[in-house]
XYZ file of C-alpha atoms in Angstrom:
443
model
C -4.782 -8.274 -15.388
C -7.820 -8.487 -13.097
C -9.553 -5.801 -15.164
C -8.891 -7.698 -18.403
C -10.169 -10.898 -16.825
C -13.366 -9.101 -15.738
C -13.867 -7.835 -19.294
C -13.436 -11.367 -20.637
C -16.026 -12.745 -18.217
C -18.487 -10.028 -19.246
C -17.983 -10.784 -22.931
C -18.663 -14.440 -22.250
C -21.732 -13.538 -20.167
C -23.226 -10.366 -21.684
C -25.929 -8.476 -19.763
C -29.468 -9.741 -20.329
C -32.578 -7.626 -19.899
C -36.161 -8.876 -20.073
C -39.001 -6.324 -20.097
C -42.456 -7.789 -19.721
C -45.953 -6.314 -19.448
C -48.033 -9.446 -18.878
C -46.708 -10.860 -15.602
C -47.955 -8.099 -13.306
C -51.387 -6.547 -13.709
C -50.392 -3.037 -12.607
C -46.709 -2.614 -13.509
C -44.068 -3.323 -16.128
C -41.526 -5.884 -14.916
C -37.860 -5.373 -15.787
C -35.360 -8.149 -15.050
C -31.625 -7.456 -15.339
C -29.006 -10.235 -15.237
C -25.304 -9.401 -15.474
C -21.864 -10.100 -14.123
C -21.618 -8.118 -10.908
C -19.475 -5.051 -10.209
C -19.510 -2.320 -7.584
C -22.049 0.377 -8.433
C -24.056 -1.639 -10.957
C -27.264 -1.351 -8.908
C -26.977 2.439 -8.823
C -26.368 2.601 -12.580
C -29.467 0.536 -13.385
C -31.650 2.527 -10.974
C -30.251 5.744 -12.460
C -31.314 4.740 -15.978
C -34.880 4.104 -14.802
C -35.238 7.227 -12.660
C -33.750 9.468 -15.357
C -36.674 8.364 -17.509
C -39.045 9.523 -14.724
C -40.172 5.974 -14.036
C -41.421 5.032 -10.573
C -40.076 1.847 -9.002
C -42.867 0.294 -6.947
C -41.129 -2.985 -6.096
C -37.637 -4.363 -6.420
C -35.760 -7.552 -5.592
C -31.966 -7.412 -5.527
C -29.511 -10.311 -5.432
C -25.792 -10.110 -6.237
C -24.113 -12.976 -4.393
C -21.507 -15.120 -6.147
C -20.324 -12.516 -8.645
C -23.639 -12.358 -10.533
C -26.126 -9.500 -10.440
C -29.853 -10.357 -10.699
C -32.389 -7.600 -10.212
C -36.132 -7.316 -10.767
C -38.026 -4.016 -10.835
C -41.740 -3.299 -11.025
C -42.040 0.120 -12.681
C -44.784 2.513 -13.752
C -44.809 5.966 -15.328
C -45.626 9.153 -13.416
C -49.334 8.537 -14.018
C -49.138 5.066 -12.486
C -49.470 3.211 -15.794
C -47.420 0.427 -17.368
C -44.693 1.390 -19.830
C -46.289 1.033 -23.266
C -44.033 3.366 -25.254
C -41.893 1.100 -27.461
C -39.258 3.809 -27.759
C -38.793 3.896 -23.986
C -38.758 0.093 -23.740
C -36.170 -0.194 -26.536
C -34.026 2.503 -24.954
C -33.973 0.694 -21.585
C -33.164 -2.632 -23.242
C -30.398 -1.307 -25.490
C -28.829 0.809 -22.738
C -28.770 -1.916 -20.096
C -27.671 -4.626 -22.532
C -24.848 -2.497 -23.900
C -21.664 -4.079 -22.583
C -19.829 -0.750 -22.594
C -22.473 0.586 -20.203
C -21.494 -1.947 -17.539
C -17.766 -1.827 -18.288
C -17.522 1.938 -17.897
C -16.919 3.561 -14.507
C -19.801 5.276 -12.716
C -20.495 8.347 -14.786
C -23.014 10.979 -15.740
C -26.666 10.707 -16.592
C -27.599 8.405 -19.454
C -28.054 10.413 -22.628
C -26.318 13.524 -21.219
C -23.016 14.165 -22.980
C -20.363 16.647 -21.878
C -21.286 20.045 -23.275
C -19.150 23.021 -24.227
C -22.221 25.232 -24.388
C -22.365 26.216 -20.720
C -20.219 26.671 -17.621
C -21.032 24.429 -14.675
C -20.921 25.985 -11.199
C -21.175 24.099 -7.904
C -22.235 26.009 -4.779
C -22.395 24.949 -1.137
C -22.893 26.950 2.059
C -25.225 27.895 4.888
C -28.874 28.172 3.873
C -30.806 31.334 4.645
C -33.900 33.106 3.284
C -33.097 34.974 0.087
C -29.862 33.094 -0.651
C -30.895 31.974 -4.139
C -32.089 35.490 -4.924
C -28.669 36.913 -3.988
C -26.852 34.296 -6.072
C -29.061 34.989 -9.102
C -28.607 38.753 -8.713
C -24.803 38.370 -8.719
C -24.907 36.144 -11.802
C -27.161 38.619 -13.624
C -24.856 41.542 -12.749
C -21.936 39.500 -14.109
C -23.841 38.965 -17.385
C -24.421 35.262 -16.771
C -27.655 33.582 -17.813
C -28.852 30.537 -15.837
C -29.967 27.905 -18.367
C -30.636 25.154 -15.835
C -29.974 24.440 -12.190
C -30.962 22.316 -9.236
C -30.908 23.565 -5.653
C -31.313 21.495 -2.476
C -31.447 22.567 1.158
C -31.263 20.362 4.243
C -30.386 20.894 7.908
C -29.528 24.550 7.325
C -27.119 23.701 4.489
C -27.609 24.504 0.808
C -26.094 23.022 -2.338
C -26.617 23.810 -5.996
C -25.376 22.813 -9.424
C -25.910 25.687 -11.857
C -25.252 25.827 -15.600
C -24.702 29.332 -16.979
C -23.874 30.946 -20.303
C -22.627 34.356 -21.333
C -25.653 36.600 -21.959
C -24.189 38.113 -25.130
C -22.866 34.975 -26.843
C -25.074 32.255 -25.313
C -21.949 30.112 -24.912
C -19.777 28.909 -22.054
C -17.662 31.482 -20.210
C -13.970 30.925 -20.899
C -12.217 34.102 -19.763
C -10.106 33.093 -16.686
C -10.297 36.591 -15.148
C -14.064 36.669 -15.432
C -14.390 33.163 -14.012
C -12.168 34.181 -11.104
C -14.384 37.203 -10.411
C -17.524 35.042 -10.485
C -15.920 32.655 -8.028
C -14.900 35.384 -5.558
C -18.269 37.153 -5.564
C -20.319 33.963 -5.222
C -18.133 32.748 -2.367
C -18.793 36.033 -0.577
C -22.546 35.634 -1.054
C -22.478 32.048 0.183
C -20.337 32.865 3.187
C -22.673 35.577 4.453
C -21.960 36.969 7.904
C -22.227 33.925 10.143
C -21.087 30.888 8.168
C -19.082 28.747 10.566
C -18.220 26.405 7.713
C -16.314 27.327 4.587
C -18.540 28.315 1.683
C -17.658 26.487 -1.530
C -17.908 27.594 -5.121
C -16.184 25.549 -7.810
C -16.209 25.331 -11.582
C -16.621 21.801 -12.887
C -16.618 20.282 -16.368
C -20.244 19.749 -17.461
C -21.656 16.287 -17.972
C -18.964 14.458 -15.988
C -21.125 13.585 -12.991
C -24.843 12.876 -12.711
C -26.214 16.146 -11.290
C -28.393 14.670 -8.562
C -25.666 12.286 -7.477
C -23.285 15.225 -7.291
C -25.738 17.113 -5.049
C -25.836 14.147 -2.685
C -22.039 14.116 -2.584
C -21.816 17.862 -1.963
C -24.260 17.785 0.931
C -22.583 14.697 2.373
C -19.199 16.449 2.201
C -20.830 19.423 3.956
C -21.979 17.029 6.741
C -25.624 17.989 6.379
C -26.525 14.676 8.031
C -25.605 16.204 11.392
C -28.787 17.541 13.001
C -28.870 21.303 13.521
C -30.760 21.518 16.798
C -30.319 25.295 16.960
C -32.011 25.749 13.591
C -34.944 23.589 14.714
C -35.332 25.475 18.001
C -38.680 27.240 18.140
C -39.915 25.512 15.008
C -42.599 22.847 15.057
C -40.875 19.648 13.941
C -42.929 16.456 13.748
C -40.282 13.814 14.348
C -42.771 11.068 13.497
C -42.594 12.233 9.857
C -38.869 11.582 9.694
C -37.647 8.381 8.046
C -37.221 5.377 10.300
C -33.829 3.776 9.638
C -32.475 0.789 11.531
C -29.059 -0.879 11.174
C -28.545 -4.360 12.610
C -26.035 -7.172 12.209
C -26.944 -10.502 10.612
C -24.191 -12.412 12.405
C -24.920 -15.868 11.011
C -24.470 -14.615 7.421
C -21.901 -11.881 8.091
C -24.058 -9.057 6.709
C -25.347 -5.778 8.077
C -29.117 -5.422 7.619
C -30.535 -1.960 6.903
C -34.281 -1.395 7.074
C -35.858 1.918 6.066
C -39.429 3.066 6.381
C -40.377 6.477 5.011
C -42.907 8.428 3.016
C -42.864 7.241 -0.588
C -41.841 9.649 -3.336
C -40.202 9.593 -6.799
C -36.456 8.763 -6.914
C -36.403 7.473 -3.340
C -34.574 4.276 -4.326
C -31.977 6.255 -6.292
C -31.271 8.482 -3.295
C -30.679 5.648 -0.821
C -28.682 3.440 -3.219
C -26.613 6.466 -4.305
C -25.681 7.179 -0.688
C -24.785 3.575 0.115
C -22.646 3.343 -3.039
C -20.783 6.587 -2.374
C -20.190 5.501 1.230
C -18.488 2.392 -0.253
C -21.101 -0.180 0.734
C -22.271 -3.053 -1.477
C -25.887 -4.263 -1.522
C -25.866 -8.069 -1.765
C -29.591 -8.652 -1.247
C -32.529 -6.317 -0.949
C -36.261 -5.854 -1.117
C -38.164 -2.647 -1.880
C -41.927 -2.313 -1.606
C -44.069 0.829 -1.819
C -47.623 1.257 -0.590
C -50.179 4.053 -0.880
C -48.087 6.511 1.136
C -45.139 4.607 2.550
C -42.045 2.891 1.208
C -40.067 0.071 2.798
C -36.511 -0.836 1.908
C -34.461 -3.695 3.313
C -30.828 -4.287 2.325
C -28.164 -6.806 3.278
C -24.864 -4.982 2.883
C -21.126 -5.131 3.456
C -18.385 -2.575 3.054
C -16.379 -2.881 -0.176
C -13.627 -4.512 1.885
C -16.048 -7.417 2.516
C -16.741 -6.611 6.160
C -20.083 -5.720 7.785
C -20.482 -2.633 9.963
C -18.348 -3.263 13.027
C -18.717 -0.293 15.389
C -21.505 1.702 17.005
C -20.059 4.943 15.605
C -20.199 3.576 12.044
C -23.730 2.294 12.588
C -24.894 5.709 13.811
C -23.223 7.458 10.884
C -24.869 5.178 8.329
C -28.277 5.800 9.928
C -27.763 9.562 9.889
C -26.562 9.593 6.281
C -29.481 7.507 5.008
C -31.980 9.689 6.868
C -30.397 12.739 5.220
C -30.468 11.056 1.783
C -34.207 10.475 2.137
C -34.932 13.976 3.448
C -32.869 16.073 0.997
C -35.336 15.687 -1.844
C -38.438 15.666 0.348
C -40.909 18.155 -1.124
C -41.402 20.346 1.915
C -43.794 23.254 1.514
C -45.784 24.642 -1.383
C -44.894 23.596 -4.937
C -44.980 26.470 -7.417
C -44.557 26.010 -11.157
C -43.316 28.797 -13.409
C -43.787 28.525 -17.166
C -43.116 31.607 -19.260
C -40.941 33.028 -22.030
C -37.306 32.912 -20.983
C -35.259 36.104 -20.842
C -32.008 37.297 -19.307
C -32.473 38.047 -15.598
C -35.817 36.234 -15.308
C -34.681 33.938 -12.485
C -33.190 36.905 -10.616
C -36.510 38.771 -10.857
C -38.599 35.774 -9.770
C -36.441 34.937 -6.759
C -36.360 38.635 -5.768
C -40.153 38.676 -5.674
C -40.132 35.570 -3.497
C -37.603 37.182 -1.130
C -39.540 40.463 -0.899
C -42.650 38.485 0.054
C -40.768 36.583 2.800
C -40.686 33.218 1.057
C -37.881 30.736 1.627
C -36.937 28.431 -1.247
C -36.330 24.902 0.062
C -35.704 23.231 -3.268
C -35.769 24.289 -6.915
C -35.429 22.798 -10.385
C -34.615 25.324 -13.103
C -34.674 24.536 -16.824
C -35.085 26.238 -20.180
C -36.466 24.458 -23.223
C -36.966 25.993 -26.639
C -36.978 29.521 -25.271
C -39.343 28.667 -22.416
C -38.497 28.812 -18.724
C -39.893 25.788 -16.899
C -39.068 26.111 -13.208
C -40.361 24.419 -10.075
C -39.957 25.897 -6.592
C -40.770 24.407 -3.184
C -41.336 27.252 -0.733
C -42.216 27.972 2.892
C -42.333 31.211 4.850
C -39.112 32.372 6.500
C -39.915 30.425 9.689
C -40.329 27.174 7.760
C -44.116 27.194 8.117
C -46.901 27.028 5.533
C -47.273 29.995 3.167
C -50.290 32.245 3.598
C -52.764 32.160 0.684
C -52.821 35.966 0.448
C -49.048 35.989 -0.038
C -49.285 33.563 -2.956
C -52.092 35.596 -4.519
C -49.972 38.749 -4.299
C -46.950 37.020 -5.848
C -49.000 35.581 -8.716
C -50.477 39.023 -9.329
C -46.973 40.485 -9.625
C -45.416 37.705 -11.709
C -48.477 36.838 -13.776
C -51.423 34.589 -13.019
C -50.840 32.437 -16.080
C -47.063 32.246 -15.613
C -47.028 31.042 -12.002
C -49.378 28.454 -10.618
C -49.709 26.451 -7.444
C -49.075 22.873 -8.468
C -49.299 21.049 -5.150
C -49.292 21.693 -1.429
C -47.030 19.050 0.025
C -47.183 20.460 3.528
C -47.694 17.519 5.918
C -51.234 17.159 7.189
C -51.896 16.884 10.900
C -53.200 13.356 10.473
C -51.211 11.592 7.762
C -52.605 8.279 6.566
C -51.086 5.300 8.305
C -50.024 1.955 6.924
C -48.897 -1.133 8.697
C -45.249 -1.892 8.201
C -45.725 -5.590 8.775
C -47.929 -5.823 5.708
C -44.911 -5.018 3.541
C -41.743 -6.139 5.295
C -40.262 -9.462 4.236
C -39.314 -11.486 7.279
C -36.834 -13.891 5.685
C -35.192 -12.662 2.508
C -32.909 -15.655 2.131
C -35.811 -18.089 1.776
C -36.653 -16.390 -1.519
C -33.985 -18.092 -3.604
C -35.829 -17.717 -6.890
C -37.738 -14.944 -8.570
C -40.868 -17.069 -8.387
C -40.780 -16.870 -4.602
C -40.763 -13.093 -4.840
C -43.969 -13.303 -6.926
C -42.902 -10.574 -9.305
C -42.011 -12.548 -12.401
C -42.130 -16.050 -13.731
C -38.997 -17.913 -14.640
C -37.388 -16.923 -17.947
C -34.847 -19.721 -17.949
């Protein structure tokens, strides 16, 4: 009955999206008004980030059963969104009532596919792990068509889509799938895994891949600091995100403030974690600067209560720090673009392993017969990669196929910004969008 009533309310008050390029001189402004429901903020942010848009500012308000959100967005080049196709897609998707009525689901535009088998992997990270996984898959006549691999706090997680090398289709033989599962679990377990390695087969397209990676690493408790792994390694703790959790007693909220290095999809990562931990964002402000990002949220648990214990407060802080760090682009960014072939990924990762490189994160994809892969690498100690090593690897793989895209290794003197220039001291005074100075009134 409650569900039917909610549907009736939504039909009477359909979602409304206004996209405007004249209000702000350096960003496109997107305003979303809708009846509220748990997870709606994550769904809207997911639509924008899946289009590779950068959210530079945001104002969130969802008190009283109504969701009102304003985003300032730019493309990857820092420009306003001028493509009418992209603008129409955002408008139609976010104004589609079925979009907001459906449960949290997979990436917008990605439908369940019968063309590949989806494999989820989780275990202890170590140098050469991805190379061993790829070698096993190649020996089992599996071709990796796309994948994403994250590592954090000595844990590793991956979502891999494979096909049969002879048919190019999903693998359906139960005996073969069972063999793949056993062998990959053995690789993941290694010799010293104190936690249980996990390898599962999942239906493709059901869950947003990056959200699933967050869930897998959370389930693996990667938010717990591995002091032993950091022993002997230079770790600049000042580069870690600064997360604070405080109670707003007079309004019965918990206030979360985060300060970190800015990067693409940062807002998705933090909102995804809060949503999956069953917290609701009632009010929030996000502001990015030249190098830093600031996020401030007023939250409650889905049961309507703020954070009530020190243990819960500490856990939320740890989990948000991990959410920010998982996708951090540590190390040297290498881009591979070449003709795809069976066993290519196995060969590339073997070369990395033989040259003592450790893969911290990777995005694997194939498009129209081309392999387009991105790797973030360090040496086996977690330090910067020697230039001679990269030259030798490029010589072996092919100078034109592999290129150094960016060195994201932290500099010794990172640029500083003043937090007070961005933080908003009293969110509840901004009762209208005009106060936030992002958009004019559309009423």
